[in-house]
Short mmCIF file of C-alpha atoms in Angstrom, two decimals:
data_model
loop_
_atom_site.label_atom_id
_atom_site.label_comp_id
_atom_site.label_asym_id
_atom_site.label_seq_id
_atom_site.Cartn_x
_atom_site.Cartn_y
_atom_site.Cartn_z
CA MET A 1 28.57 -157.10 95.15
CA SER A 2 25.07 -156.09 96.47
CA ILE A 3 26.52 -155.12 99.74
CA TYR A 4 29.15 -152.82 98.32
CA LEU A 5 27.19 -151.36 95.89
CA ALA A 6 24.58 -150.48 98.87
CA MET A 7 27.62 -148.23 100.35
CA ILE A 8 27.59 -146.12 97.30
CA GLU A 9 25.18 -143.05 96.51
CA SER A 10 25.34 -141.92 93.32
CA SER A 11 24.28 -144.33 90.08
CA ASP A 12 27.72 -142.87 88.31
CA ASP A 13 29.90 -144.20 91.19
CA LYS A 14 27.92 -147.67 91.38
CA SER A 15 28.82 -147.95 87.55
CA LYS A 16 32.66 -147.15 88.72
CA PHE A 17 32.73 -149.31 91.23
CA GLU A 18 31.02 -152.12 89.21
CA GLN A 19 33.92 -152.01 86.49
CA ILE A 20 36.23 -152.06 89.11
CA TYR A 21 34.91 -155.09 90.73
CA ILE A 22 34.90 -156.90 87.61
CA ASN A 23 37.75 -155.80 86.29
CA TYR A 24 40.29 -156.19 89.42
CA ARG A 25 38.37 -159.02 91.71
CA GLN A 26 40.90 -161.67 90.54
CA THR A 27 44.11 -159.82 90.23
CA MET A 28 43.00 -158.63 93.64
CA PHE A 29 42.74 -162.23 95.19
CA TYR A 30 45.86 -163.29 93.28
CA VAL A 31 47.73 -160.37 94.90
CA ALA A 32 46.64 -161.20 98.58
CA ASN A 33 46.74 -165.03 98.02
CA SER A 34 50.41 -164.67 97.17
CA ILE A 35 50.95 -162.96 100.19
CA LEU A 36 48.85 -164.62 103.19
CA LYS A 37 48.91 -168.21 101.59
CA ASP A 38 45.03 -169.26 102.46
CA GLU A 39 41.84 -168.58 100.38
CA HIS A 40 39.77 -167.25 103.27
CA LEU A 41 42.05 -164.69 104.62
CA ALA A 42 42.65 -163.37 100.78
CA GLU A 43 38.95 -163.32 100.44
CA ASP A 44 38.57 -161.41 103.48
CA ALA A 45 41.44 -158.81 102.22
CA VAL A 46 39.89 -158.43 99.09
CA HIS A 47 36.64 -157.71 100.83
CA GLN A 48 38.60 -154.96 103.03
CA ALA A 49 40.46 -153.69 100.06
CA PHE A 50 37.28 -153.00 98.18
CA ILE A 51 35.44 -151.38 101.17
CA LYS A 52 38.80 -149.04 101.21
CA ILE A 53 38.39 -148.37 97.40
CA ILE A 54 34.90 -147.84 98.06
CA GLU A 55 36.30 -144.93 100.28
CA ASN A 56 38.31 -143.28 97.78
CA LEU A 57 36.57 -143.94 94.53
CA ASP A 58 36.65 -140.32 93.83
CA LYS A 59 40.08 -140.63 93.17
CA ILE A 60 39.59 -143.12 90.30
CA ASN A 61 39.10 -141.38 86.93
CA GLU A 62 40.25 -144.11 84.09
CA ILE A 63 39.25 -147.72 85.30
CA LYS A 64 41.57 -149.70 83.01
CA CYS A 65 44.95 -148.05 83.06
CA PRO A 66 48.21 -148.48 84.91
CA LYS A 67 47.63 -145.92 87.52
CA THR A 68 44.45 -147.42 88.86
CA LYS A 69 45.58 -151.03 88.78
CA GLY A 70 48.72 -149.93 90.51
CA PHE A 71 46.57 -147.87 92.77
CA ILE A 72 44.13 -150.76 93.67
CA VAL A 73 47.07 -153.64 93.88
CA ILE A 74 49.09 -151.19 96.56
CA ILE A 75 45.34 -151.08 98.81
CA VAL A 76 45.32 -154.94 98.14
CA GLU A 77 48.74 -155.43 99.40
CA ARG A 78 48.49 -153.20 102.25
CA THR A 79 45.47 -154.80 103.33
CA ALA A 80 46.72 -158.54 102.94
CA ILE A 81 49.66 -157.42 104.92
CA ASP A 82 47.74 -156.21 107.84
CA ILE A 83 46.07 -158.97 107.87
CA TYR A 84 49.36 -161.24 108.10
CA ARG A 85 50.80 -158.89 110.85
CA LYS A 86 47.56 -159.39 113.06
CA ARG A 87 47.44 -162.99 112.11
CA ARG A 88 51.07 -163.43 113.08
CA ARG A 89 50.78 -161.84 116.31
CA GLN A 90 48.09 -164.65 117.11
CA TYR A 91 50.35 -167.22 115.79
CA THR A 92 53.92 -167.81 115.02
CA ILE A 93 54.09 -168.42 111.17
CA PRO A 94 57.93 -168.48 109.74
CA PHE A 95 58.33 -165.89 108.11
CA ASP A 96 59.73 -167.57 104.92
CA GLU A 97 56.55 -168.94 104.18
CA VAL A 98 55.15 -165.52 103.41
CA ILE A 99 56.28 -164.03 99.53
CA PHE A 100 55.09 -160.43 99.00
CA GLY A 101 55.65 -161.01 95.31
CA ALA A 102 58.15 -158.19 94.23
CA GLU A 103 57.94 -159.77 90.78
CA GLU A 104 54.28 -159.17 90.24
CA MET A 105 54.96 -155.60 91.59
CA ALA A 106 57.25 -155.26 89.52
CA ALA A 107 55.49 -156.57 86.29
CA GLY A 108 52.40 -154.72 87.08
CA ALA A 109 52.35 -151.57 89.60
CA ASP A 110 55.43 -150.45 88.29
CA ARG A 111 54.43 -150.47 84.54
CA SER A 112 53.95 -146.63 84.63
CA PHE A 113 57.72 -146.31 85.33
CA GLU A 114 58.59 -148.86 82.32
CA GLU A 115 56.61 -147.37 80.01
CA VAL A 116 58.43 -143.92 80.33
CA GLY A 117 61.86 -146.29 79.84
CA ASN A 118 62.89 -146.22 83.51
CA SER A 119 62.98 -150.05 83.85
CA SER A 120 66.13 -150.06 85.92
CA ILE A 121 64.20 -147.68 88.46
CA ALA A 122 61.09 -149.71 88.74
CA ALA A 123 63.38 -152.71 89.45
CA ALA A 124 65.11 -150.92 92.01
CA ILE A 125 61.86 -149.24 93.72
CA ALA A 126 60.89 -153.26 93.55
CA MET A 127 63.42 -154.00 95.57
CA LEU A 128 62.66 -151.51 98.21
CA PRO A 129 60.70 -152.69 101.31
CA ILE A 130 57.04 -152.52 100.79
CA ASN A 131 56.28 -150.10 103.04
CA TYR A 132 58.78 -147.41 101.50
CA SER A 133 58.18 -148.85 97.95
CA SER A 134 54.14 -148.27 98.55
CA ALA A 135 54.50 -144.50 99.31
CA ILE A 136 57.14 -143.69 97.00
CA LYS A 137 54.75 -145.11 94.13
CA LEU A 138 51.61 -143.60 95.27
CA LYS A 139 53.40 -140.22 95.56
CA TYR A 140 55.51 -140.24 92.56
CA SER A 141 54.08 -142.98 89.95
CA HIS A 142 50.39 -141.68 90.85
CA GLY A 143 50.57 -138.31 92.10
CA TYR A 144 48.94 -138.72 95.28
CA THR A 145 49.52 -136.16 98.03
CA ASP A 146 50.59 -136.96 101.41
CA LYS A 147 47.33 -136.29 102.80
CA GLU A 148 45.90 -139.15 100.52
CA ILE A 149 48.61 -141.98 100.85
CA ALA A 150 48.13 -141.39 104.69
CA LYS A 151 44.46 -142.16 104.39
CA ILE A 152 45.18 -144.85 101.99
CA LEU A 153 47.84 -146.46 103.91
CA SER A 154 46.06 -146.02 107.28
CA ILE A 155 49.05 -144.05 108.63
CA SER A 156 50.03 -140.57 109.70
CA GLU A 157 51.11 -137.72 106.77
CA GLU A 158 54.56 -137.11 108.90
CA ASN A 159 54.68 -141.13 108.78
CA VAL A 160 54.30 -140.70 104.68
CA ARG A 161 56.50 -138.13 104.50
CA LYS A 162 59.36 -140.25 106.34
CA ARG A 163 58.83 -143.45 104.39
CA ILE A 164 59.52 -141.28 101.18
CA ALA A 165 62.39 -139.90 102.81
CA ARG A 166 63.97 -142.86 103.89
CA GLY A 167 62.78 -144.89 100.89
CA LYS A 168 64.48 -142.05 98.35
CA LYS A 169 67.74 -142.78 100.64
CA ARG A 170 67.58 -146.75 100.31
CA LEU A 171 66.33 -146.08 96.51
CA ALA A 172 69.77 -143.85 96.05
CA LYS A 173 72.01 -146.49 97.34
CA ILE A 174 70.34 -149.47 95.33
CA LEU A 175 70.67 -147.61 92.19
CA GLU A 176 74.48 -146.82 93.15
CA GLU A 177 75.00 -150.38 93.80
CA MET A 178 73.45 -151.28 90.15
CA GLU A 179 75.83 -148.35 88.90
CA ILE A 180 73.25 -146.57 87.54
CA ASN A 181 73.15 -142.67 87.88
CA ILE A 182 69.81 -141.06 87.99
CA TYR A 183 71.33 -137.47 86.72
CA ASP A 184 72.87 -138.56 83.43
#
């Protein structure tokens, strides 16, 4: 942890990061390991995710809240998926060996949706591909701007807008198939 703390200048941010580290490191490892199925790669993903969290530390206000947990889970998921993709390019691994943890996403990151009574929408969002659901959750559940989402996901702002638009279309189709009218 001292390596991470050396990257942070203010003592308030150091304290905030220590609390994040203590509260979320095991959750982050679990999420990364569920995607990568390799403890060493999961540790690498958690390390890279902590660096991204340090870069975005100003976006975290309250440590123990669903918004923060969702933010951290999305960062570690995206980092683990990036590592998986790099590894897949190097070695051929059957796709069915990788489980992206839709149940954990629905149970953890979408909790704020469920708290307002939209568990059907949360379930539908969990059914979206990860690139769409991440952008939608960051935008509508966590309130980040397109620019902030682009930085978090390491993509362009235009790509963020496209993912959100495409995700909304897919979400509407999923809700239609589930026979849920969001306009009631």
